[in-house]
Amino acid sequence: MLLYFFRNFGFLLLLNVLIKPIWVFAIDIPVQNAVGHDVYGLFFTAFNFSMIFSILSDLGLNHFNNINLSDQSVQRVYSVASLLPAKLMLSIIYVLIATVAGILVFGEGSILYFIFLTSVFHASSGFILFLRTYLSSSQKFGKDSLYSVLDRFISTMILFVWLYLIPMESFQMEYFVYVQIFSAGIPVLLLLIHLRKDIGVRFRFVPESWSWLKAAAPYSLLILLMGIYTRIDSTLIQLLLGSNEAGIYAASYRLVDFLSQFGYLSSIILLPLFAHLKKEEEMLKKFFSSILIILFFTGIIIAVTMFYLSEDFCNILYISDAKDISKVFRIHLISYPFIVANFIVGSYITAHKYLRFLILISIAGIVVILTAIGLLISGYELVGVAVAMVVTHVWIFVAQLWWIGRKHGLPSVFSWQWWYAVWIGAALMLVLVAGYSMAWLAGAYAVLALGILVMYKAQTLKNIAIQALARKI
């Protein structure tokens, strides 16, 4: 089983390395440069606002399926037949609720149309994720990986032709969303055909649908709360600072969000894998600690490197406000390792079904983000919002890691390695405080030291894989 992870995670990573950078650098950024920060800020706010409510189109069914199908506690064919009609009905309800909520919060204006369009897109993407759970839970990671990038590949091809073969002046922000909705519909259709052919699914309504929804309610509440504390920042910026500031914030956050996809992709595969390995407690703890250390410290290496390249990077990518974007981007980089780590730690806790704890810390996360933004936004504007996000992600990470240590105990490998990281971080901060002219030396020092640790843990993962092969896990 572990060998499946190593092989298929590499395949998934390869596909996303090929597709996602093209989307970000050749499509998304040029679109923002073409339409301007003001218009793109409206889209960014609408996208995040509608995403907060997107759990209403799912009500936790994706996580519920990943856990329970991996535990082989239900019949796949039966669950598809009973849940698909409910999924369609929930998607329609979600679009209506998101649109009405937009009217209540923003009043009127073009942002409402963007909220409607982006909610349709999120509903379509939710269908892809829902149908893919039956691939990932049955360890068909190769097919799952292909479907994970198919919609993005289609929209990239269409928009590439549109942006570079048609005069840029004719491009409208609405077209950007239209193409993404169309592109998301194609994988949905292909997945339905595949599932019908592969496992003989008959798409019919079954009364037990609602009992499934009741069982999945805790997952639904958790994802809703997580959506609030991770996505509420853009809504507050739009309401308090305006759409132009929201566009600048979107430009600064985009690169961190892009880098964070690797943690998200890891969690998709790790969630059913953690659920499958619960009976192998010692191996699971070693595997979890190795993955977490590698991704967390790799995140620090990437953040330190990007910190020193941020200004030049933003000057190349954006045609206006590059300095402001770079300043906020540097703050977001501090939270990057914690964002990646939270995906992994959250998957581990979810696999063990400690949902009550996750719900409680998510509520606390909402309180933290709202309090921090309320205190900082008036005096520091976008920088203050970025700092508030850092505080929130660090809080979530520390709380989750503490809970795992309390419930399961952490392997001894954490003891010296975390102190090692603290020592490196303290040295880095001392040099930064001493003088910015010496900061490059601290950065090189941190990258080298953390690189040694990452290579060490990679060797540990190799040893775990060898053990898994010997035991045929």
Tab-separated table of C-alpha atoms in Angstrom:
chain	number	residue	atom	x	y	z
A	1	MET	CA	0.000	0.000	0.000
A	2	LEU	CA	2.790	2.394	0.865
A	3	LEU	CA	4.463	1.576	-2.426
A	4	TYR	CA	1.269	2.665	-4.201
A	5	PHE	CA	1.570	6.005	-2.452
A	6	PHE	CA	5.179	6.607	-3.500
A	7	ARG	CA	4.522	5.675	-7.122
A	8	ASN	CA	1.177	7.410	-7.576
A	9	PHE	CA	2.090	10.522	-5.618
A	10	GLY	CA	5.026	10.928	-8.000
A	11	PHE	CA	2.679	10.550	-10.967
A	12	LEU	CA	0.182	13.002	-9.494
A	13	LEU	CA	2.958	15.469	-8.751
A	14	LEU	CA	4.328	15.158	-12.285
A	15	LEU	CA	0.948	15.888	-13.862
A	16	ASN	CA	0.411	18.942	-11.682
A	17	VAL	CA	3.952	20.204	-12.229
A	18	LEU	CA	3.239	20.081	-15.957
A	19	ILE	CA	-0.230	21.661	-15.884
A	20	LYS	CA	-0.528	24.009	-12.885
A	21	PRO	CA	2.482	26.280	-13.624
A	22	ILE	CA	1.206	26.848	-17.157
A	23	TRP	CA	-2.184	27.800	-15.741
A	24	VAL	CA	-0.778	30.220	-13.181
A	25	PHE	CA	1.944	31.911	-15.220
A	26	ALA	CA	0.552	31.727	-18.773
A	27	ILE	CA	-3.182	32.116	-18.066
A	28	ASP	CA	-4.168	33.415	-14.629
A	29	ILE	CA	-1.566	36.174	-14.249
A	30	PRO	CA	-1.960	37.469	-17.839
A	31	VAL	CA	-5.719	37.619	-17.277
A	32	GLN	CA	-5.241	39.811	-14.198
A	33	ASN	CA	-2.801	42.029	-16.073
A	34	ALA	CA	-5.343	42.349	-18.901
A	35	VAL	CA	-8.448	43.169	-16.862
A	36	GLY	CA	-6.718	45.070	-14.032
A	37	HIS	CA	-6.614	44.622	-10.257
A	38	ASP	CA	-10.047	46.195	-9.772
A	39	VAL	CA	-11.995	43.744	-11.958
A	40	TYR	CA	-9.891	40.771	-10.941
A	41	GLY	CA	-10.396	41.729	-7.291
A	42	LEU	CA	-14.159	41.400	-7.777
A	43	PHE	CA	-13.684	37.939	-9.284
A	44	PHE	CA	-11.263	36.882	-6.531
A	45	THR	CA	-13.658	37.991	-3.799
A	46	ALA	CA	-16.601	36.252	-5.488
A	47	PHE	CA	-14.562	33.084	-6.000
A	48	ASN	CA	-13.581	32.863	-2.323
A	49	PHE	CA	-17.000	33.942	-1.058
A	50	SER	CA	-18.807	31.250	-3.053
A	51	MET	CA	-16.176	28.688	-2.023
A	52	ILE	CA	-17.048	29.253	1.653
A	53	PHE	CA	-20.532	27.896	0.931
A	54	SER	CA	-19.391	25.198	-1.507
A	55	ILE	CA	-19.661	22.530	1.188
A	56	LEU	CA	-23.446	22.864	0.809
A	57	SER	CA	-23.104	21.079	-2.539
A	58	ASP	CA	-21.298	18.226	-0.808
A	59	LEU	CA	-22.197	18.176	2.903
A	60	GLY	CA	-19.040	16.218	3.645
A	61	LEU	CA	-19.787	13.317	1.294
A	62	ASN	CA	-16.317	13.383	-0.273
A	63	HIS	CA	-14.507	12.984	3.056
A	64	PHE	CA	-17.134	10.540	4.264
A	65	ASN	CA	-16.651	8.339	1.202
A	66	ASN	CA	-12.869	8.501	1.357
A	67	ILE	CA	-12.844	7.316	4.953
A	68	ASN	CA	-15.594	4.705	4.840
A	69	LEU	CA	-14.881	3.270	1.411
A	70	SER	CA	-11.237	2.886	2.417
A	71	ASP	CA	-12.423	1.032	5.516
A	72	GLN	CA	-14.491	-1.184	3.169
A	73	SER	CA	-17.480	-0.681	5.426
A	74	VAL	CA	-19.912	0.038	2.561
A	75	GLN	CA	-20.676	-1.161	-0.915
A	76	ARG	CA	-19.306	1.171	-3.587
A	77	VAL	CA	-22.049	0.476	-6.124
A	78	TYR	CA	-24.792	1.038	-3.595
A	79	SER	CA	-23.300	4.266	-2.323
A	80	VAL	CA	-22.969	5.700	-5.811
A	81	ALA	CA	-26.551	4.851	-6.628
A	82	SER	CA	-27.904	6.340	-3.436
A	83	LEU	CA	-25.769	9.496	-3.221
A	84	LEU	CA	-25.591	10.812	-6.773
A	85	PRO	CA	-29.170	12.181	-6.974
A	86	ALA	CA	-28.731	13.838	-3.590
A	87	LYS	CA	-25.458	15.339	-4.810
A	88	LEU	CA	-27.223	16.934	-7.774
A	89	MET	CA	-29.973	18.373	-5.601
A	90	LEU	CA	-27.462	19.755	-3.112
A	91	SER	CA	-25.503	21.438	-5.898
A	92	ILE	CA	-28.592	23.317	-7.066
A	93	ILE	CA	-29.415	24.375	-3.498
A	94	TYR	CA	-25.820	25.537	-2.991
A	95	VAL	CA	-25.844	27.820	-6.044
A	96	LEU	CA	-29.078	29.438	-4.862
A	97	ILE	CA	-27.873	29.940	-1.277
A	98	ALA	CA	-24.488	31.359	-2.353
A	99	THR	CA	-26.213	33.848	-4.658
A	100	VAL	CA	-28.701	34.952	-1.996
A	101	ALA	CA	-25.872	35.285	0.558
A	102	GLY	CA	-23.997	37.476	-1.931
A	103	ILE	CA	-27.003	39.761	-2.221
A	104	LEU	CA	-27.242	40.050	1.568
A	105	VAL	CA	-23.525	40.784	2.065
A	106	PHE	CA	-22.633	42.901	-0.961
A	107	GLY	CA	-26.010	44.399	-1.873
A	108	GLU	CA	-25.757	44.850	-5.617
A	109	GLY	CA	-23.254	45.193	-8.417
A	110	SER	CA	-21.324	43.019	-10.866
A	111	ILE	CA	-19.857	40.976	-8.015
A	112	LEU	CA	-23.211	39.200	-7.673
A	113	TYR	CA	-22.963	37.811	-11.213
A	114	PHE	CA	-19.451	36.612	-10.457
A	115	ILE	CA	-20.726	34.923	-7.292
A	116	PHE	CA	-23.350	33.077	-9.340
A	117	LEU	CA	-20.841	31.991	-11.986
A	118	THR	CA	-18.174	30.907	-9.519
A	119	SER	CA	-20.715	28.943	-7.473
A	120	VAL	CA	-21.704	27.042	-10.629
A	121	PHE	CA	-18.023	26.330	-11.221
A	122	HIS	CA	-17.502	25.138	-7.628
A	123	ALA	CA	-20.549	22.870	-7.935
A	124	SER	CA	-19.105	21.340	-11.123
A	125	SER	CA	-15.690	20.884	-9.496
A	126	GLY	CA	-17.408	19.305	-6.503
A	127	PHE	CA	-18.949	16.713	-8.799
A	128	ILE	CA	-15.488	15.826	-10.081
A	129	LEU	CA	-14.151	15.413	-6.540
A	130	PHE	CA	-17.198	13.378	-5.517
A	131	LEU	CA	-16.889	10.950	-8.411
A	132	ARG	CA	-13.130	10.688	-7.935
A	133	THR	CA	-13.558	9.375	-4.375
A	134	TYR	CA	-14.516	6.012	-5.852
A	135	LEU	CA	-11.239	5.909	-7.725
A	136	SER	CA	-8.981	6.993	-4.863
A	137	SER	CA	-10.733	4.817	-2.273
A	138	SER	CA	-10.208	1.756	-4.483
A	139	GLN	CA	-6.535	2.727	-4.955
A	140	LYS	CA	-6.926	3.607	-8.647
A	141	PHE	CA	-4.577	6.511	-8.098
A	142	GLY	CA	-3.407	6.658	-11.712
A	143	LYS	CA	-6.880	7.343	-13.093
A	144	ASP	CA	-7.620	9.629	-10.168
A	145	SER	CA	-4.500	11.650	-10.949
A	146	LEU	CA	-5.494	12.043	-14.597
A	147	TYR	CA	-8.975	13.251	-13.707
A	148	SER	CA	-7.519	15.660	-11.124
A	149	VAL	CA	-5.917	17.773	-13.872
A	150	LEU	CA	-8.197	17.108	-16.858
A	151	ASP	CA	-10.461	20.122	-16.328
A	152	ARG	CA	-7.476	22.411	-15.804
A	153	PHE	CA	-5.791	21.032	-18.913
A	154	ILE	CA	-8.872	21.687	-21.057
A	155	SER	CA	-9.397	25.218	-19.753
A	156	THR	CA	-5.676	25.970	-20.170
A	157	MET	CA	-5.752	24.938	-23.827
A	158	ILE	CA	-8.892	26.976	-24.567
A	159	LEU	CA	-7.747	30.109	-22.756
A	160	PHE	CA	-4.237	29.897	-24.182
A	161	VAL	CA	-5.680	30.117	-27.696
A	162	TRP	CA	-8.123	32.819	-26.638
A	163	LEU	CA	-5.532	35.008	-24.903
A	164	TYR	CA	-2.689	34.741	-27.379
A	165	LEU	CA	-4.483	34.493	-30.730
A	166	ILE	CA	-7.265	37.006	-30.070
A	167	PRO	CA	-6.557	40.665	-29.183
A	168	MET	CA	-6.310	40.999	-25.402
A	169	GLU	CA	-8.542	44.091	-25.367
A	170	SER	CA	-11.559	41.937	-26.262
A	171	PHE	CA	-11.157	39.652	-23.269
A	172	GLN	CA	-13.707	39.927	-20.465
A	173	MET	CA	-13.488	38.466	-16.969
A	174	GLU	CA	-16.742	36.580	-17.504
A	175	TYR	CA	-15.146	34.587	-20.325
A	176	PHE	CA	-12.552	33.322	-17.873
A	177	VAL	CA	-15.275	31.733	-15.737
A	178	TYR	CA	-17.334	30.461	-18.696
A	179	VAL	CA	-14.388	28.441	-19.963
A	180	GLN	CA	-13.716	26.930	-16.540
A	181	ILE	CA	-17.353	25.855	-16.120
A	182	PHE	CA	-17.334	24.213	-19.552
A	183	SER	CA	-14.014	22.503	-18.851
A	184	ALA	CA	-15.254	21.109	-15.523
A	185	GLY	CA	-18.305	19.589	-17.193
A	186	ILE	CA	-16.255	17.319	-19.463
A	187	PRO	CA	-14.556	15.289	-16.677
A	188	VAL	CA	-17.919	14.932	-14.917
A	189	LEU	CA	-19.412	13.373	-18.038
A	190	LEU	CA	-16.404	11.086	-18.573
A	191	LEU	CA	-16.395	9.962	-14.930
A	192	LEU	CA	-20.088	9.096	-15.054
A	193	ILE	CA	-19.527	7.031	-18.182
A	194	HIS	CA	-16.484	5.370	-16.607
A	195	LEU	CA	-18.291	4.467	-13.384
A	196	ARG	CA	-21.310	3.099	-15.212
A	197	LYS	CA	-19.076	0.927	-17.373
A	198	ASP	CA	-16.625	-0.068	-14.635
A	199	ILE	CA	-18.914	-0.982	-11.732
A	200	GLY	CA	-22.339	-1.041	-13.326
A	201	VAL	CA	-23.801	1.922	-11.485
A	202	ARG	CA	-27.508	2.542	-12.015
A	203	PHE	CA	-28.223	6.198	-11.366
A	204	ARG	CA	-31.453	6.222	-9.414
A	205	PHE	CA	-32.769	7.844	-6.277
A	206	VAL	CA	-32.660	5.684	-3.153
A	207	PRO	CA	-34.422	6.751	0.104
A	208	GLU	CA	-31.280	5.980	2.116
A	209	SER	CA	-29.643	9.050	0.548
A	210	TRP	CA	-30.761	11.195	3.444
A	211	SER	CA	-29.351	8.849	6.063
A	212	TRP	CA	-25.998	9.177	4.298
A	213	LEU	CA	-26.280	12.950	4.475
A	214	LYS	CA	-27.019	12.788	8.196
A	215	ALA	CA	-23.971	10.574	8.770
A	216	ALA	CA	-21.793	12.979	6.754
A	217	ALA	CA	-23.010	16.091	8.627
A	218	PRO	CA	-19.929	16.398	10.895
A	219	TYR	CA	-17.642	16.427	7.859
A	220	SER	CA	-19.869	19.087	6.327
A	221	LEU	CA	-19.690	21.353	9.352
A	222	LEU	CA	-15.908	20.942	9.554
A	223	ILE	CA	-15.331	21.936	5.923
A	224	LEU	CA	-17.687	24.914	6.253
A	225	LEU	CA	-15.750	26.195	9.266
A	226	MET	CA	-12.413	25.626	7.516
A	227	GLY	CA	-13.716	27.529	4.500
A	228	ILE	CA	-14.589	30.500	6.684
A	229	TYR	CA	-11.205	30.902	8.380
A	230	THR	CA	-9.230	30.329	5.162
A	231	ARG	CA	-11.386	32.378	2.755
A	232	ILE	CA	-12.996	35.173	4.754
A	233	ASP	CA	-10.004	37.493	4.288
A	234	SER	CA	-10.876	38.477	0.704
A	235	THR	CA	-14.481	39.287	1.631
A	236	LEU	CA	-13.361	41.611	4.438
A	237	ILE	CA	-10.826	43.280	2.139
A	238	GLN	CA	-13.525	43.873	-0.489
A	239	LEU	CA	-15.916	45.356	2.071
A	240	LEU	CA	-13.369	47.465	3.978
A	241	LEU	CA	-10.661	48.369	1.425
A	242	GLY	CA	-12.232	47.932	-2.022
A	243	SER	CA	-11.825	45.732	-5.101
A	244	ASN	CA	-8.481	47.214	-6.206
A	245	GLU	CA	-6.889	46.208	-2.889
A	246	ALA	CA	-8.570	42.820	-3.206
A	247	GLY	CA	-6.894	42.423	-6.605
A	248	ILE	CA	-3.461	43.267	-5.182
A	249	TYR	CA	-4.056	40.803	-2.351
A	250	ALA	CA	-5.105	38.143	-4.895
A	251	ALA	CA	-1.863	38.671	-6.819
A	252	SER	CA	0.214	38.238	-3.650
A	253	TYR	CA	-1.688	35.199	-2.440
A	254	ARG	CA	-1.810	33.444	-5.827
A	255	LEU	CA	1.792	32.229	-5.724
A	256	VAL	CA	1.486	30.855	-2.189
A	257	ASP	CA	-1.799	29.193	-3.115
A	258	PHE	CA	-0.106	27.628	-6.143
A	259	LEU	CA	2.770	26.299	-4.038
A	260	SER	CA	0.308	24.985	-1.442
A	261	GLN	CA	-1.293	22.700	-4.017
A	262	PHE	CA	1.450	20.151	-3.414
A	263	GLY	CA	0.350	19.807	0.201
A	264	TYR	CA	-3.277	19.576	-0.891
A	265	LEU	CA	-2.487	16.908	-3.483
A	266	SER	CA	-0.576	14.943	-0.872
A	267	SER	CA	-3.539	15.055	1.502
A	268	ILE	CA	-5.909	13.667	-1.139
A	269	ILE	CA	-3.839	10.503	-1.396
A	270	LEU	CA	-2.805	10.407	2.272
A	271	LEU	CA	-6.335	10.532	3.707
A	272	PRO	CA	-7.448	7.075	2.463
A	273	LEU	CA	-3.919	5.783	3.015
A	274	PHE	CA	-3.891	6.861	6.676
A	275	ALA	CA	-7.316	5.269	7.102
A	276	HIS	CA	-6.041	2.029	5.581
A	277	LEU	CA	-2.927	1.895	7.793
A	278	LYS	CA	-4.612	2.543	11.151
A	279	LYS	CA	-4.050	-1.077	12.164
A	280	GLU	CA	-0.304	-0.684	11.526
A	281	GLU	CA	0.097	1.897	14.291
A	282	GLU	CA	3.890	2.049	14.556
A	283	MET	CA	4.486	2.097	10.817
A	284	LEU	CA	1.766	4.713	10.405
A	285	LYS	CA	3.370	7.021	12.988
A	286	LYS	CA	6.793	6.719	11.375
A	287	PHE	CA	5.334	7.284	7.925
A	288	PHE	CA	3.297	10.282	9.109
A	289	SER	CA	6.228	11.908	10.897
A	290	SER	CA	8.548	11.427	7.910
A	291	ILE	CA	6.064	12.879	5.416
A	292	LEU	CA	5.288	15.816	7.713
A	293	ILE	CA	8.928	16.671	8.357
A	294	ILE	CA	9.854	16.452	4.665
A	295	LEU	CA	6.975	18.650	3.477
A	296	PHE	CA	7.200	21.154	6.350
A	297	PHE	CA	10.920	21.743	6.049
A	298	THR	CA	10.807	21.696	2.260
A	299	GLY	CA	8.179	24.415	2.648
A	300	ILE	CA	10.612	26.446	4.757
A	301	ILE	CA	13.323	26.044	2.112
A	302	ILE	CA	10.932	27.225	-0.621
A	303	ALA	CA	9.682	30.139	1.526
A	304	VAL	CA	13.200	31.349	2.362
A	305	THR	CA	14.281	31.111	-1.267
A	306	MET	CA	11.207	32.929	-2.574
A	307	PHE	CA	11.571	35.617	0.094
A	308	TYR	CA	14.789	36.871	-1.463
A	309	LEU	CA	13.490	36.556	-5.027
A	310	SER	CA	10.036	38.016	-4.377
A	311	GLU	CA	10.569	41.585	-5.573
A	312	ASP	CA	12.255	40.616	-8.838
A	313	PHE	CA	9.706	37.858	-9.317
A	314	CYS	CA	6.738	40.205	-8.947
A	315	ASN	CA	8.319	42.830	-11.212
A	316	ILE	CA	8.526	40.239	-13.978
A	317	LEU	CA	5.008	38.879	-13.510
A	318	TYR	CA	2.892	41.992	-12.925
A	319	ILE	CA	2.665	45.184	-14.935
A	320	SER	CA	1.520	47.369	-12.010
A	321	ASP	CA	1.800	47.566	-8.206
A	322	ALA	CA	4.594	44.966	-8.165
A	323	LYS	CA	6.195	46.485	-5.062
A	324	ASP	CA	2.964	46.338	-3.058
A	325	ILE	CA	2.326	42.788	-4.238
A	326	SER	CA	5.839	41.721	-3.229
A	327	LYS	CA	5.463	43.201	0.253
A	328	VAL	CA	2.287	41.230	0.983
A	329	PHE	CA	3.661	38.131	-0.755
A	330	ARG	CA	6.588	38.010	1.680
A	331	ILE	CA	4.216	37.934	4.629
A	332	HIS	CA	2.227	35.096	3.052
A	333	LEU	CA	5.438	33.108	2.591
A	334	ILE	CA	5.797	32.856	6.374
A	335	SER	CA	2.541	30.895	6.542
A	336	TYR	CA	3.390	28.634	3.592
A	337	PRO	CA	5.127	25.781	5.540
A	338	PHE	CA	2.248	25.748	8.027
A	339	ILE	CA	-0.373	25.625	5.251
A	340	VAL	CA	1.313	22.576	3.734
A	341	ALA	CA	1.750	20.920	7.141
A	342	ASN	CA	-1.899	21.532	8.054
A	343	PHE	CA	-3.033	19.532	5.029
A	344	ILE	CA	-1.003	16.538	6.225
A	345	VAL	CA	-1.810	16.811	9.936
A	346	GLY	CA	-5.481	17.422	9.186
A	347	SER	CA	-5.644	14.310	6.996
A	348	TYR	CA	-4.116	12.225	9.786
A	349	ILE	CA	-6.641	13.469	12.360
A	350	THR	CA	-9.559	13.101	9.919
A	351	ALA	CA	-8.530	9.517	9.125
A	352	HIS	CA	-8.813	8.758	12.857
A	353	LYS	CA	-12.227	10.467	12.897
A	354	TYR	CA	-11.447	13.040	15.608
A	355	LEU	CA	-13.955	15.387	14.028
A	356	ARG	CA	-15.100	17.021	17.234
A	357	PHE	CA	-11.597	18.303	17.910
A	358	LEU	CA	-11.165	19.550	14.336
A	359	ILE	CA	-14.478	21.386	14.570
A	360	LEU	CA	-13.458	23.035	17.839
A	361	ILE	CA	-10.091	24.270	16.571
A	362	SER	CA	-11.750	25.486	13.358
A	363	ILE	CA	-14.169	27.572	15.420
A	364	ALA	CA	-11.186	28.902	17.344
A	365	GLY	CA	-9.480	29.605	14.006
A	366	ILE	CA	-12.438	31.746	12.921
A	367	VAL	CA	-12.227	33.716	16.164
A	368	VAL	CA	-8.475	34.188	15.699
A	369	ILE	CA	-8.700	35.366	12.059
A	370	LEU	CA	-11.591	37.763	12.670
A	371	THR	CA	-9.951	39.223	15.774
A	372	ALA	CA	-6.559	39.603	14.115
A	373	ILE	CA	-7.977	41.220	10.978
A	374	GLY	CA	-10.148	43.521	13.073
A	375	LEU	CA	-7.095	44.690	15.005
A	376	LEU	CA	-4.682	45.015	12.075
A	377	ILE	CA	-6.562	45.985	8.919
A	378	SER	CA	-7.219	49.623	9.818
A	379	GLY	CA	-3.579	50.403	10.569
A	380	TYR	CA	-1.703	48.022	8.263
A	381	GLU	CA	-4.284	47.255	5.535
A	382	LEU	CA	-3.185	44.323	3.316
A	383	VAL	CA	-0.054	43.600	5.341
A	384	GLY	CA	-2.202	43.365	8.449
A	385	VAL	CA	-4.547	40.876	6.780
A	386	ALA	CA	-1.583	38.751	5.661
A	387	VAL	CA	-0.178	38.773	9.218
A	388	ALA	CA	-3.585	37.690	10.524
A	389	MET	CA	-3.513	34.722	8.142
A	390	VAL	CA	-0.047	33.739	9.377
A	391	VAL	CA	-1.208	33.793	12.996
A	392	THR	CA	-4.229	31.654	12.141
A	393	HIS	CA	-2.309	28.979	10.210
A	394	VAL	CA	0.327	28.720	12.949
A	395	TRP	CA	-2.383	28.365	15.593
A	396	ILE	CA	-4.134	25.572	13.653
A	397	PHE	CA	-0.853	23.714	13.123
A	398	VAL	CA	0.262	23.872	16.753
A	399	ALA	CA	-3.177	22.818	18.036
A	400	GLN	CA	-3.392	19.839	15.666
A	401	LEU	CA	0.144	18.640	16.399
A	402	TRP	CA	-0.492	18.923	20.142
A	403	TRP	CA	-3.637	16.807	19.791
A	404	ILE	CA	-1.827	14.054	17.875
A	405	GLY	CA	0.891	13.966	20.502
A	406	ARG	CA	-1.692	13.731	23.245
A	407	LYS	CA	-3.775	10.977	21.631
A	408	HIS	CA	-1.168	8.854	19.866
A	409	GLY	CA	2.208	10.070	21.008
A	410	LEU	CA	4.726	11.324	18.521
A	411	PRO	CA	7.678	9.197	17.411
A	412	SER	CA	10.996	10.036	19.039
A	413	VAL	CA	12.249	11.347	15.698
A	414	PHE	CA	10.328	14.561	16.390
A	415	SER	CA	12.320	15.420	19.484
A	416	TRP	CA	15.695	16.486	18.091
A	417	GLN	CA	14.457	17.412	14.619
A	418	TRP	CA	11.984	20.039	15.807
A	419	TRP	CA	14.600	21.545	18.127
A	420	TYR	CA	16.957	21.511	15.148
A	421	ALA	CA	14.420	23.533	13.160
A	422	VAL	CA	13.876	25.979	16.040
A	423	TRP	CA	17.630	26.534	16.286
A	424	ILE	CA	17.854	27.264	12.571
A	425	GLY	CA	14.884	29.618	12.730
A	426	ALA	CA	16.305	31.501	15.706
A	427	ALA	CA	19.642	31.956	13.959
A	428	LEU	CA	17.854	33.194	10.857
A	429	MET	CA	15.813	35.744	12.811
A	430	LEU	CA	18.903	37.041	14.631
A	431	VAL	CA	20.665	37.772	11.370
A	432	LEU	CA	17.533	39.409	9.925
A	433	VAL	CA	17.265	41.644	12.978
A	434	ALA	CA	20.989	42.437	12.862
A	435	GLY	CA	20.786	43.763	9.342
A	436	TYR	CA	18.995	43.061	6.089
A	437	SER	CA	22.297	43.153	4.195
A	438	MET	CA	23.249	39.925	5.970
A	439	ALA	CA	19.893	38.243	5.369
A	440	TRP	CA	21.038	36.362	2.269
A	441	LEU	CA	23.646	34.594	4.410
A	442	ALA	CA	20.995	33.484	6.897
A	443	GLY	CA	18.813	32.282	4.039
A	444	ALA	CA	21.607	30.194	2.541
A	445	TYR	CA	22.394	28.797	5.980
A	446	ALA	CA	18.769	27.818	6.610
A	447	VAL	CA	18.342	26.219	3.167
A	448	LEU	CA	21.493	24.137	3.603
A	449	ALA	CA	20.666	22.980	7.127
A	450	LEU	CA	17.055	22.125	6.367
A	451	GLY	CA	18.094	20.423	3.151
A	452	ILE	CA	20.242	18.040	5.191
A	453	LEU	CA	17.243	17.215	7.384
A	454	VAL	CA	14.947	16.639	4.387
A	455	MET	CA	17.441	14.241	2.809
A	456	TYR	CA	17.703	12.379	6.116
A	457	LYS	CA	13.927	11.905	6.302
A	458	ALA	CA	13.785	10.892	2.643
A	459	GLN	CA	16.107	8.025	3.567
A	460	THR	CA	13.681	7.121	6.373
A	461	LEU	CA	10.818	6.986	3.873
A	462	LYS	CA	12.900	4.704	1.674
A	463	ASN	CA	13.407	2.345	4.613
A	464	ILE	CA	9.662	2.367	5.344
A	465	ALA	CA	8.960	1.514	1.709
A	466	ILE	CA	11.357	-1.423	1.899
A	467	GLN	CA	9.587	-2.662	5.053
A	468	ALA	CA	6.216	-2.275	3.347
A	469	LEU	CA	7.431	-4.327	0.379
A	470	ALA	CA	8.698	-7.045	2.684
A	471	ARG	CA	5.397	-7.145	4.587
A	472	LYS	CA	3.244	-6.586	1.442
A	473	ILE	CA	1.319	-3.699	2.958
